[in-house]
Short mmCIF file of C-alpha atoms (C1' of nucleotides) in Angstrom, two decimals:
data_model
loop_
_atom_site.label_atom_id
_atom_site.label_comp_id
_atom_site.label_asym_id
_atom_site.label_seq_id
_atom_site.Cartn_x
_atom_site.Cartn_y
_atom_site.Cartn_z
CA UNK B 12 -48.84 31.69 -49.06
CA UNK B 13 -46.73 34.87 -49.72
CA UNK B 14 -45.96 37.53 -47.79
CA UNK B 15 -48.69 37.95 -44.49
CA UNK B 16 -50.20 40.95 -43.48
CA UNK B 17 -48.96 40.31 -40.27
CA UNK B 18 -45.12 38.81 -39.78
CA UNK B 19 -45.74 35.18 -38.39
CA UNK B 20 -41.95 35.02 -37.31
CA UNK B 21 -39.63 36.88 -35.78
CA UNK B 22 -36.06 36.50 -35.06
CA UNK B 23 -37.49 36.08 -31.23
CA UNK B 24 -39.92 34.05 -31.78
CA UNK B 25 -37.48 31.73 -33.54
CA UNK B 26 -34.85 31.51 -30.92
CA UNK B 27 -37.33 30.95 -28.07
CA UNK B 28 -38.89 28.29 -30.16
CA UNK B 29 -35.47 27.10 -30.79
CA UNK B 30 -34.34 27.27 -27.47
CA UNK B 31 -37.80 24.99 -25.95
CA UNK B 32 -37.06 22.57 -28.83
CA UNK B 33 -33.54 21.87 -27.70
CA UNK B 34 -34.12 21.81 -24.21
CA UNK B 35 -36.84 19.35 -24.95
CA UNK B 36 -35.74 17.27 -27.43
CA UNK B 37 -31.96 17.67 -27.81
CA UNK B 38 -29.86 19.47 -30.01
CA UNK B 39 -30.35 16.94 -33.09
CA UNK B 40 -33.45 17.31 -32.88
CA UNK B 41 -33.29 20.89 -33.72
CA UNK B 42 -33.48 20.94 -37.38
CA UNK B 43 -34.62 23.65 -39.69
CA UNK B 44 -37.86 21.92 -41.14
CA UNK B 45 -38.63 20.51 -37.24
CA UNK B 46 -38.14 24.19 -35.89
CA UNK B 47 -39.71 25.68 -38.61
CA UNK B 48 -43.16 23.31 -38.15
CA UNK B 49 -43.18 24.39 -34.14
CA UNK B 50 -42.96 27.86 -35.39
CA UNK B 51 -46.36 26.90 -37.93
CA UNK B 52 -43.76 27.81 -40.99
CA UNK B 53 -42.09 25.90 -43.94
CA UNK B 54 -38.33 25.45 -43.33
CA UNK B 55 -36.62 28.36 -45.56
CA UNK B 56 -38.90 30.59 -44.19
CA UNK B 57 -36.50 30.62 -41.47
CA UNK B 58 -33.62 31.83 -43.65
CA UNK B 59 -35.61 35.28 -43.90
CA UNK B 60 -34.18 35.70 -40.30
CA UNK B 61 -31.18 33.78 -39.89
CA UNK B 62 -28.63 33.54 -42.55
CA UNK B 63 -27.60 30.13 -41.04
CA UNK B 64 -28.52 27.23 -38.74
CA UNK B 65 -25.49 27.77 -36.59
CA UNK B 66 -25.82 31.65 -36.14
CA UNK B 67 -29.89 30.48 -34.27
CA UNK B 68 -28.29 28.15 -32.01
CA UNK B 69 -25.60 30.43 -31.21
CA UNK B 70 -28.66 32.95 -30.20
CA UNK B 71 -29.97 30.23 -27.93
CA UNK B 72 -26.60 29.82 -26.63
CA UNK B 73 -26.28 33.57 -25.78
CA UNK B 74 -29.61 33.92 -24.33
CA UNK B 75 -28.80 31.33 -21.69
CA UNK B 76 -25.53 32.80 -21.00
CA UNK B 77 -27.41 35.86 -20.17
CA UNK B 78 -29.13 34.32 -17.59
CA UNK B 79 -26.15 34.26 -15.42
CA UNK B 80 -26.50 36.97 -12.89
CA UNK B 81 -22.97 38.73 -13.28
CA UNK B 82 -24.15 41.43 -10.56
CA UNK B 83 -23.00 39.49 -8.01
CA UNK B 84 -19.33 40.84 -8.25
CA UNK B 85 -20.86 44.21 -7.47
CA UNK B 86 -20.57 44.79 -3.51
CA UNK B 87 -19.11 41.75 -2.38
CA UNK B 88 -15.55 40.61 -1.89
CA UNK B 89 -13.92 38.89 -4.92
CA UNK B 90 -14.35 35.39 -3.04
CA UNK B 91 -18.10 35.56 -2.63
CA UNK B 92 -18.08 36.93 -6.13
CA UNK B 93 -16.73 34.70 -7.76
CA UNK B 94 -18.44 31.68 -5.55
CA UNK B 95 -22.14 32.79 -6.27
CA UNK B 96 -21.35 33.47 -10.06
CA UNK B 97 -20.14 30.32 -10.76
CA UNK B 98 -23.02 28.62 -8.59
CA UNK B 99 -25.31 31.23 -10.75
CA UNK B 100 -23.87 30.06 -13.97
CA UNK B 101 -23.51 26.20 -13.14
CA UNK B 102 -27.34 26.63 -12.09
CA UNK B 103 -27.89 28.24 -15.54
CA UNK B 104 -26.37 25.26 -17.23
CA UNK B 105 -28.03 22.64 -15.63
CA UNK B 106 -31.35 23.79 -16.51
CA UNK B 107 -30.12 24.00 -20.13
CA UNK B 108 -27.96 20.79 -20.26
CA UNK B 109 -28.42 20.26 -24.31
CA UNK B 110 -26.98 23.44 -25.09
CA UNK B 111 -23.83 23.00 -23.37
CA UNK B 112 -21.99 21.31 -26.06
CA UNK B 113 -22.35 24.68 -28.20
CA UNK B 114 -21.53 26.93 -25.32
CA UNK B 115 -17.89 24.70 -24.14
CA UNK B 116 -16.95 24.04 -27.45
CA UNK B 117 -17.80 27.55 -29.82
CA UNK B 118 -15.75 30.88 -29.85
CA UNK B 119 -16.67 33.40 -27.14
CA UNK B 120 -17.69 36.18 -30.15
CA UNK B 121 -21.17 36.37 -28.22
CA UNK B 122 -21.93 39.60 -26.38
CA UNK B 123 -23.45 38.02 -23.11
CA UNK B 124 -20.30 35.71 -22.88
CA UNK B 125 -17.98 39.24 -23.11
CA UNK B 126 -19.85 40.44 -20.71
CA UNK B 127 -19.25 37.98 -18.07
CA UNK B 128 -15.46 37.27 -19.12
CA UNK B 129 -15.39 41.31 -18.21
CA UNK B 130 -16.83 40.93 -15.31
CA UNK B 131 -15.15 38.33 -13.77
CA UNK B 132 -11.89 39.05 -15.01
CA UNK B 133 -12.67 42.69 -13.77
CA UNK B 134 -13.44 41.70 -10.41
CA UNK B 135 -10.06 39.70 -9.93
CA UNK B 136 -7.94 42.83 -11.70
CA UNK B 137 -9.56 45.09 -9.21
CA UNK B 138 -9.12 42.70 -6.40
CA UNK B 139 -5.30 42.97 -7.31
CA UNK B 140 -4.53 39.68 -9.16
CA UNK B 141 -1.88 40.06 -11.44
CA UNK B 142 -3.34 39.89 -15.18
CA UNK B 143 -1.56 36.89 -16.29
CA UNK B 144 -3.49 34.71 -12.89
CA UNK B 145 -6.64 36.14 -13.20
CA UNK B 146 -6.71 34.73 -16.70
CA UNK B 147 -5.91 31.72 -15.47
CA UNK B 148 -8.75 31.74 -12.64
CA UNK B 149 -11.57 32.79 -15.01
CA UNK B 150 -10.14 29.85 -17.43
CA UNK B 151 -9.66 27.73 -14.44
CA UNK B 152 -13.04 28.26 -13.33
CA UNK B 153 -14.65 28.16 -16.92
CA UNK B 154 -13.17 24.44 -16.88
CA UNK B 155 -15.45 23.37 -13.93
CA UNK B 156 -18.06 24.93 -15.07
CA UNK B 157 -18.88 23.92 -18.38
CA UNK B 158 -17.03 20.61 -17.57
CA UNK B 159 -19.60 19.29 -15.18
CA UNK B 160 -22.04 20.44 -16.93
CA UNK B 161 -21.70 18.72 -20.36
CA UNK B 162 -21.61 15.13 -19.05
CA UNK B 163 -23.34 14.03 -15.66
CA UNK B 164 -20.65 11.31 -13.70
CA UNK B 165 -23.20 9.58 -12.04
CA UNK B 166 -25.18 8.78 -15.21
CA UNK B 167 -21.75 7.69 -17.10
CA UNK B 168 -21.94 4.30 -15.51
CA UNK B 169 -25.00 1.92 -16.89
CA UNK B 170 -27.52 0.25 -15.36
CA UNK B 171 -26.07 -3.41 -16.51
CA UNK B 172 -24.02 -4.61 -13.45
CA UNK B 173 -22.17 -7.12 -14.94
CA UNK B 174 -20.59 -4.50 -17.11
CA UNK B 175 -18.37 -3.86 -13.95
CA UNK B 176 -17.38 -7.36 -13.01
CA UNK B 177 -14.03 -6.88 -13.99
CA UNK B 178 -13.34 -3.97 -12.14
CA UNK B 179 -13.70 -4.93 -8.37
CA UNK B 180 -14.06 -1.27 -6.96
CA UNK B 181 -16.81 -0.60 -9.42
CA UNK B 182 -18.98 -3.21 -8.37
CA UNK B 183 -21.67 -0.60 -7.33
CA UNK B 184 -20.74 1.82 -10.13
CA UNK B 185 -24.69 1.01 -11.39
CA UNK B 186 -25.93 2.50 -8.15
CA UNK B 187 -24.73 6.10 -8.68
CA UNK B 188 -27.26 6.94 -11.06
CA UNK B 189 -29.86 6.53 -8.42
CA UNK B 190 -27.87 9.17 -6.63
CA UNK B 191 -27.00 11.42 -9.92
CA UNK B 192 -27.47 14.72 -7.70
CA UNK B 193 -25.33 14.22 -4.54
CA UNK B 194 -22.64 12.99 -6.70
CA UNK B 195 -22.68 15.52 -9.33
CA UNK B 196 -23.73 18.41 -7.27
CA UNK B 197 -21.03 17.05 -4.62
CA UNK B 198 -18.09 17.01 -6.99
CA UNK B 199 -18.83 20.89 -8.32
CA UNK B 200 -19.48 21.99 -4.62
CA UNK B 201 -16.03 20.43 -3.79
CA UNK B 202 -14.43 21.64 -6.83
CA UNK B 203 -15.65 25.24 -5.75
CA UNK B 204 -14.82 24.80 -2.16
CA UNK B 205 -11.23 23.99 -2.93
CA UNK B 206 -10.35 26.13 -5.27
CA UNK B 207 -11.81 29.58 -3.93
CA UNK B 208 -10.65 28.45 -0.85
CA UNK B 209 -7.07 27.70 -1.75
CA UNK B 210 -6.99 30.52 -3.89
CA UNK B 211 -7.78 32.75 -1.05
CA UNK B 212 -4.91 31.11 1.27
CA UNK B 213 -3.04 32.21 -1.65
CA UNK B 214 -4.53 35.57 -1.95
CA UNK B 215 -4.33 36.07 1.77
CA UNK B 216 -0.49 35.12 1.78
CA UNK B 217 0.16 37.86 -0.96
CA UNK B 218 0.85 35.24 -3.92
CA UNK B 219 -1.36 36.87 -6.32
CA UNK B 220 0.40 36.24 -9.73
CA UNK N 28 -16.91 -6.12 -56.72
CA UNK N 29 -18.36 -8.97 -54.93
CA UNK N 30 -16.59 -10.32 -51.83
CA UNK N 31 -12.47 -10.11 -51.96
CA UNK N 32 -10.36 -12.68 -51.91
CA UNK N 33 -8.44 -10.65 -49.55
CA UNK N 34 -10.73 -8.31 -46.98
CA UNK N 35 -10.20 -4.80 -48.02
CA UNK N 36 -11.49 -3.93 -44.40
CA UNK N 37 -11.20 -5.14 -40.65
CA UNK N 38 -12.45 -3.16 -37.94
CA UNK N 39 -9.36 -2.35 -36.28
CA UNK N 40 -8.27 -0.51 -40.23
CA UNK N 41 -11.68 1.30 -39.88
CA UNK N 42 -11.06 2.92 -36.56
CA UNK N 43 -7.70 3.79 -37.41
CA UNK N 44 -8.44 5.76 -40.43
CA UNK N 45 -11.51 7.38 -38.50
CA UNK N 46 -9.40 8.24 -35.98
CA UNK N 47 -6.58 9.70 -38.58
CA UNK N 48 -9.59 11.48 -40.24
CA UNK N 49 -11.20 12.80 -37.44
CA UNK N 50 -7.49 14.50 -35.97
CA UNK N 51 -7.01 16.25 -39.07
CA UNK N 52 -10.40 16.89 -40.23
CA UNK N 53 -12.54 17.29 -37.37
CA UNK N 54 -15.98 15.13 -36.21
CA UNK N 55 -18.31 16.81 -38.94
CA UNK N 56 -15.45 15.71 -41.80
CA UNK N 57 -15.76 12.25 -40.42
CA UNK N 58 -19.09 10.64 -42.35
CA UNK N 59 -19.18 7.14 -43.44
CA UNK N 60 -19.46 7.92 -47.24
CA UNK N 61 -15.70 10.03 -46.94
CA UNK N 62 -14.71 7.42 -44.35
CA UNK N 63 -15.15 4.72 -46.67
CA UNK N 64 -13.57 6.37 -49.77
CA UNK N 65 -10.49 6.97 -47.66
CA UNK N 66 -10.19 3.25 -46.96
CA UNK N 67 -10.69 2.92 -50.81
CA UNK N 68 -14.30 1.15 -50.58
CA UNK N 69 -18.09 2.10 -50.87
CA UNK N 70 -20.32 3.80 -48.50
CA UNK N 71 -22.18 1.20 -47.20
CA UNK N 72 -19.69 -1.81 -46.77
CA UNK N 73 -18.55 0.03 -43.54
CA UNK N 74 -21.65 -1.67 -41.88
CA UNK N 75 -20.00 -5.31 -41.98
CA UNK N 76 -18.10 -4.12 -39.55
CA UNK N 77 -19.90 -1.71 -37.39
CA UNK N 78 -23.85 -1.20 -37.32
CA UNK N 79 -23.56 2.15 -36.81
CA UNK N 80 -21.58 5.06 -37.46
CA UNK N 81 -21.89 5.72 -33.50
CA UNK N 82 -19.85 2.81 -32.54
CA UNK N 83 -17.45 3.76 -34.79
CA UNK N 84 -16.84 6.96 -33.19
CA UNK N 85 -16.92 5.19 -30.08
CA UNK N 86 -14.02 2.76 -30.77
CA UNK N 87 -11.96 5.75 -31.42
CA UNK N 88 -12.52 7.39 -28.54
CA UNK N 89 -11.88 3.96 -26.76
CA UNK N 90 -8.94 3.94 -28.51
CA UNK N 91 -7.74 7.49 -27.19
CA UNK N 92 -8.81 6.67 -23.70
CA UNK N 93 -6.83 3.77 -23.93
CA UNK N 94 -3.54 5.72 -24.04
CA UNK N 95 -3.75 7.47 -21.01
CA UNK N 96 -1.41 5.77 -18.43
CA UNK N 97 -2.86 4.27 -16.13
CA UNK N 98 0.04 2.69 -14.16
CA UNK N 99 1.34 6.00 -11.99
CA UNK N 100 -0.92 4.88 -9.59
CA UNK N 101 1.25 1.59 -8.67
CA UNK N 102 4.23 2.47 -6.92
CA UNK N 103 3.14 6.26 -6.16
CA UNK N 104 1.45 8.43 -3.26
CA UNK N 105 -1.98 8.68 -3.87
CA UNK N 106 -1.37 12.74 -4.84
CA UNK N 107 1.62 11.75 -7.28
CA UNK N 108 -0.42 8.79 -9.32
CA UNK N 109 -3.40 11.53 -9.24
CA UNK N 110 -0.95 14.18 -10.40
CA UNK N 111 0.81 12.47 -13.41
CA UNK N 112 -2.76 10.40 -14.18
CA UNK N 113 -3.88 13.66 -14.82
CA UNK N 114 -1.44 14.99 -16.80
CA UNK N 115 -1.38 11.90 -19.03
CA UNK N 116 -5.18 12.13 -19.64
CA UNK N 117 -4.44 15.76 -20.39
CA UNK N 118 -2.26 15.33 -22.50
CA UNK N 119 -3.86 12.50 -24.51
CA UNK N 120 -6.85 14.81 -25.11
CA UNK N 121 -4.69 17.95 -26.06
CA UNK N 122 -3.00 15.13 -28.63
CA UNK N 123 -7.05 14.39 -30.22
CA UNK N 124 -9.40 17.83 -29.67
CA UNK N 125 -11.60 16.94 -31.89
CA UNK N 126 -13.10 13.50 -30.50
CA UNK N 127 -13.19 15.43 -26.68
CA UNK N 128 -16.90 16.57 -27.23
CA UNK N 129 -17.58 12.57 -27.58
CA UNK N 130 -15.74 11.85 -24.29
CA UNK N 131 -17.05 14.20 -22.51
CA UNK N 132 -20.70 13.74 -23.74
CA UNK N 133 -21.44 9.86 -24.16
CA UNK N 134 -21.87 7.71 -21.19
CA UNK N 135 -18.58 5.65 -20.09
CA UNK N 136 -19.39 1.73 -20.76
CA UNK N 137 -16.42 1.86 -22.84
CA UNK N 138 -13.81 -0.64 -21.61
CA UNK N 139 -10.23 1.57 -21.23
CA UNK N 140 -12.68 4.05 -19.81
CA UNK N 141 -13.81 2.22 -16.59
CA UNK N 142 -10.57 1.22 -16.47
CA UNK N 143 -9.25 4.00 -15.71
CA UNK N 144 -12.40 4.84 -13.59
CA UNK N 145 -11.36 1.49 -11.36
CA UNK N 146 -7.92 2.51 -11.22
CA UNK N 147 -8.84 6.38 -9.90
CA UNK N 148 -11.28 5.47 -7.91
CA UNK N 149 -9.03 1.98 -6.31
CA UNK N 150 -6.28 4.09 -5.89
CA UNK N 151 -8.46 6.95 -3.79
CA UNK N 152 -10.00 4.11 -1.71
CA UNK N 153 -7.10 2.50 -0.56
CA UNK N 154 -5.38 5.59 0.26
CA UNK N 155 -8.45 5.93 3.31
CA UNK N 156 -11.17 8.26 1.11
CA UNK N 157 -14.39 7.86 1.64
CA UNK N 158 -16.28 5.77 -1.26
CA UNK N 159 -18.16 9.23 -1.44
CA UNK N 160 -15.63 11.47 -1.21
CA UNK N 161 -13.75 9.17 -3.51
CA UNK N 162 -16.29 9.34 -6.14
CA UNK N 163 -16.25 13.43 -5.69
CA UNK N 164 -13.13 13.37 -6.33
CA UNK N 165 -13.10 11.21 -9.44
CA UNK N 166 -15.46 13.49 -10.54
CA UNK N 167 -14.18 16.60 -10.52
CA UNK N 168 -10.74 15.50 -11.72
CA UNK N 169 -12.64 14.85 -14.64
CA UNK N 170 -14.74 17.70 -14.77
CA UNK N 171 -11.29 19.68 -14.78
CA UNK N 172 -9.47 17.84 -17.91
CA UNK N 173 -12.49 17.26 -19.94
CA UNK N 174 -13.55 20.95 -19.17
CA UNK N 175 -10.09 22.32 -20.01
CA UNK N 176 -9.82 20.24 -22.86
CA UNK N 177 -13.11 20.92 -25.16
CA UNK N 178 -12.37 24.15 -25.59
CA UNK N 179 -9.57 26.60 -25.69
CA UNK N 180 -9.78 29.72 -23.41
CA UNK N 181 -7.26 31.69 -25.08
CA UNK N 182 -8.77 30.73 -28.70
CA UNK N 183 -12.48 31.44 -27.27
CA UNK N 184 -11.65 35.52 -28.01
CA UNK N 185 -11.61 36.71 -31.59
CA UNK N 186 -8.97 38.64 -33.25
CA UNK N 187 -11.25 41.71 -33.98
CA UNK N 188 -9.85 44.04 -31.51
CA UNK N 189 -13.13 46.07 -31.99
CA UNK N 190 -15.07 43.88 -30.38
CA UNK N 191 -13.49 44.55 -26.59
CA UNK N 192 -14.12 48.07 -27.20
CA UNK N 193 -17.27 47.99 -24.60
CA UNK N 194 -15.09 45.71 -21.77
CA UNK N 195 -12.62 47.91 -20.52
CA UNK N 196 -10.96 44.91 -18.99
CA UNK N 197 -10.73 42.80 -21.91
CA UNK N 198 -9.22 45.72 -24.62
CA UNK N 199 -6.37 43.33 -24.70
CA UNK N 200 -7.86 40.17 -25.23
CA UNK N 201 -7.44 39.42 -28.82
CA UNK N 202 -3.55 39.01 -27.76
CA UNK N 203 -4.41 36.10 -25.63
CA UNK N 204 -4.31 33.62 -28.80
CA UNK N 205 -1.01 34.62 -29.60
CA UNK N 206 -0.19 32.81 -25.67
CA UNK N 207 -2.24 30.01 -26.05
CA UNK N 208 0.04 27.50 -24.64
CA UNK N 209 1.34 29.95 -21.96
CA UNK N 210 -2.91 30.71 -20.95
CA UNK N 211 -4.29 27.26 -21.39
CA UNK N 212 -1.27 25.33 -19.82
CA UNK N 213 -1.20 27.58 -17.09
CA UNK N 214 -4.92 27.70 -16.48
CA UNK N 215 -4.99 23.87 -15.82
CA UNK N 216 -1.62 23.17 -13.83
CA UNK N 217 -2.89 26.16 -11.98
CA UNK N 218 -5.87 23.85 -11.25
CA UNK N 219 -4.71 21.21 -10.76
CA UNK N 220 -2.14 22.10 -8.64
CA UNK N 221 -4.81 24.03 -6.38
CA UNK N 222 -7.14 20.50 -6.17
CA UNK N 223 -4.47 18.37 -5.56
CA UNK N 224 -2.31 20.55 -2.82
CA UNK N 225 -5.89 21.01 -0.96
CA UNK N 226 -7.24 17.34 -1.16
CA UNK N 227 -3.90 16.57 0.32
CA UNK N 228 -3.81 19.59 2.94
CA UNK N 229 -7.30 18.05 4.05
CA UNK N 230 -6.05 14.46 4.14
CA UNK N 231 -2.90 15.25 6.34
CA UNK N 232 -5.91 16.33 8.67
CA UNK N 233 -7.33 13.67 8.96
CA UNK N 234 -10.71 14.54 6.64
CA UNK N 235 -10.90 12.02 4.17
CA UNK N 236 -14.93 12.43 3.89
"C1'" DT Z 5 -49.85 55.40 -58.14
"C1'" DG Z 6 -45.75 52.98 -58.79
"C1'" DC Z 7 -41.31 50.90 -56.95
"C1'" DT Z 8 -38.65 48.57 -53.74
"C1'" DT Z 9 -38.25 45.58 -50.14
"C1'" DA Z 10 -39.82 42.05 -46.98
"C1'" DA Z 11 -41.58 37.61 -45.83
"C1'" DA Z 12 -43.83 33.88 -46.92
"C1'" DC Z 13 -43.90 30.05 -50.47
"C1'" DT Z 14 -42.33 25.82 -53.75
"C1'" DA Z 15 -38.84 23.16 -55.98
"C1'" DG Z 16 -34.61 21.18 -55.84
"C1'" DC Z 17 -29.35 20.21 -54.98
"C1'" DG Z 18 -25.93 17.56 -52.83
"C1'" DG Z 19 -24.81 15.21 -48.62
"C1'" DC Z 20 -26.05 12.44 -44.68
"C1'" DG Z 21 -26.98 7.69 -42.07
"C1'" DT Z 22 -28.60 3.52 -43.18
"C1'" DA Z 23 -31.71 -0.46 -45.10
"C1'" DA Z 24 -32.38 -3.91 -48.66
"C1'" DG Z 25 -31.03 -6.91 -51.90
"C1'" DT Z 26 -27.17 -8.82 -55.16
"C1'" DT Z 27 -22.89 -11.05 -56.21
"C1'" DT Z 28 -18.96 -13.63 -55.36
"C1'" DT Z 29 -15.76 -15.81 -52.28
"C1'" DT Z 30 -14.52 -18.36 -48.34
"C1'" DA Z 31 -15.11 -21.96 -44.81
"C1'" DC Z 32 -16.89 -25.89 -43.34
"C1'" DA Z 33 -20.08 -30.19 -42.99
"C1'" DC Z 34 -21.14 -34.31 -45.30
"C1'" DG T 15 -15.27 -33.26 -53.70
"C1'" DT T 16 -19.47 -31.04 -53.28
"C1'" DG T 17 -23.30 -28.35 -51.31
"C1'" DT T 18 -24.39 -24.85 -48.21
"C1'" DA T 19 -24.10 -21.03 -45.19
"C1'" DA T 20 -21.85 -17.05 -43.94
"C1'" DA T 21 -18.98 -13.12 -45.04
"C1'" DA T 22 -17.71 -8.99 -47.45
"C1'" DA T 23 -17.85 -6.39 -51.07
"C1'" DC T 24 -21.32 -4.09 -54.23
"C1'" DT T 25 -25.66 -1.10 -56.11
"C1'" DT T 26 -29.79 1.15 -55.32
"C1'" DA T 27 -32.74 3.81 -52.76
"C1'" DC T 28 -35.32 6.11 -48.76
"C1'" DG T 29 -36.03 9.93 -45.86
"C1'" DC T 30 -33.74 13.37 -43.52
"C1'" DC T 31 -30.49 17.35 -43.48
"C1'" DG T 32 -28.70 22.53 -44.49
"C1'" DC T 33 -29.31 25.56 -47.81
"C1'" DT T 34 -30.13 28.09 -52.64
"C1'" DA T 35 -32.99 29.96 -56.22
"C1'" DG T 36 -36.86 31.75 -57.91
"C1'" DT T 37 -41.93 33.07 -57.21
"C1'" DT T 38 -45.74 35.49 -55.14
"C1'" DT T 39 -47.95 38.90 -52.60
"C1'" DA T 40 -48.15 42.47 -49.07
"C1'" DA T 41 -46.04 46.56 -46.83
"C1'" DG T 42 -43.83 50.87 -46.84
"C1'" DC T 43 -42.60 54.79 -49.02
"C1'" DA T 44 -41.54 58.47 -52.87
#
DNA sequence: TGCTTAAACTAGCGGCGTAAGTTTTTACAC
DNA sequence: GTGTAAAAACTTACGCCGCTAGTTTAAGCA
């Protein structure tokens, strides 16, 4: 085949092919030839689009990270702002577990990720935390975030109990699986709760910097 | 060359050159055909000693788990052998970046790892937490480091100053690298700090679930 | 109409993890 | 001592990977 009459691909129709295909099968699974097959396409077809592998899954990375509803900091108070955009982006995350790697380990050049480093880091300025400490909250929360999202705690412990005979307190470690959503969900709920919470004593007391 | 009198490899000179190679080189640099010429042998002879290249990758990050102290917990508060456990893991995975993604991704059957899971999690039990609240807390101590660790904040924003020109907020953000330490340091003793000073405000209350 | 560019193709390079089979040495049973 | 099995190196090779180069044909425009 040479060139259609019609375009079969194009540069959205890659990354949202890209994008199922990782949340489906993983991230390795993602290759050029497998993507380019979903897409009905031989492999360097795809190069017509992309220049490289890495700049589509950085795409698929920046169109989840535009999920993350970044209005919230709009009309509320820079607690409740910050509490349902990091519930908003942890929700994001979780539905999109295989592309977390990319998103906690890559540089933040995407537009999508500027956009929510602005706003949150706008909110806190505005809300009168001193520039150095509002850094350090939007890192601070950026930490939780992405860090309970790229492993789950509950699944890190195996199904084989006798793994844990050794280790007296984790005798029942094989059980938490079973429960993979209180604990995980529990741990990033109490992560949130403390730290908004004991930033606000803070806040409250005037220690903002 | 058939079999050596003397074995060129054992498994314990195979991790330690991974691990050497994957410090200074990074994960991607680590692949058994460059592995093996740095240890002065073929490709292939690397499976004698491992099956796969997985579990080699795995014993290193055994290996790095294995240096985070684990003893602050005997002899200290509950909050202090948190506090410096912390610290230690911290500063173990500040030491080795670039095996982090593997920690933070694979599940934990690895032996130094429940290790230190059992001494955590023994040391929040017997200080009166709840096995739930216990495991929460576990949890998001983790979350924090491993978050905190995989990827710089300060590093995450490029030195093209043109970039920030649409975020108001972040027109100075390209300096941030230049403060790494000061950002990234900050960011997580801020953190921790905040968990640690509310689990215990909570505790001296009496709310240990 | 003719020229340039775009978008598909095929062929192929070097690297990857790893399987299979070979050779030689070591370790041990008789 | 000798025969045998296992160990530890080797070579070769398979199928995948990201990506490059060159080809073909259609689209868009002067």
């Amino acid at each position: 085949m040479a060139r259609p009459r019609q375009a079969l691909l194009t540069r959205e129709r890659i990354v949202e092919a890209a994008a199922a295909l990782i949340d489906a099968e993983g991230l390795d699974a993602c290759s050029m030839r497998r993507l380019a097959t979903e897409l009905g396409v031989q492999g360097p077809s795809l190069y017509n689009h992309f220049a490289t592998k890495a700049e589509i899954v950085d795409a698929v990375a920046e169109a989840v990270v535009a999920q993350v509803d970044i209005s919230v900091f709009r009309g509320n108070d820079w607690r409740e702002g910050l509490r349902l955009w990091a519930k908003s982006y942890h929700g994001v995350l979780c539905a999109h577990p295989n592309i977390v790697p990319v998103l906690a380990t890559g540089p933040g050049r995407r537009p999508a990720g500027l956009a929510m480093a602005e706003a949150v880091y706008g909110a806190l300025i505005e809300a009168g935390w001193s520039r150095a400490r509002a850094t350090h909250i939007g890192a601070l929360m950026r930490y939780l975030i992405t860090g309970s999202a790229i492993g789950s705690f509950a699944l890190g412990f195996e199904a084989d109990p006798e793994l844990y005979d050794r280790f007296p307190h984790l005798h029942r470690a094989h059980e938490l699986a079973a429960h993979r959503d209180a604990v995980d969900e529990g741990a990033f709920e109490l992560g949130l709760d403390l730290l908004i919470n004991s930033l606000s004593d803070r806040y409250d007391q005037g220690v903002r910097r």
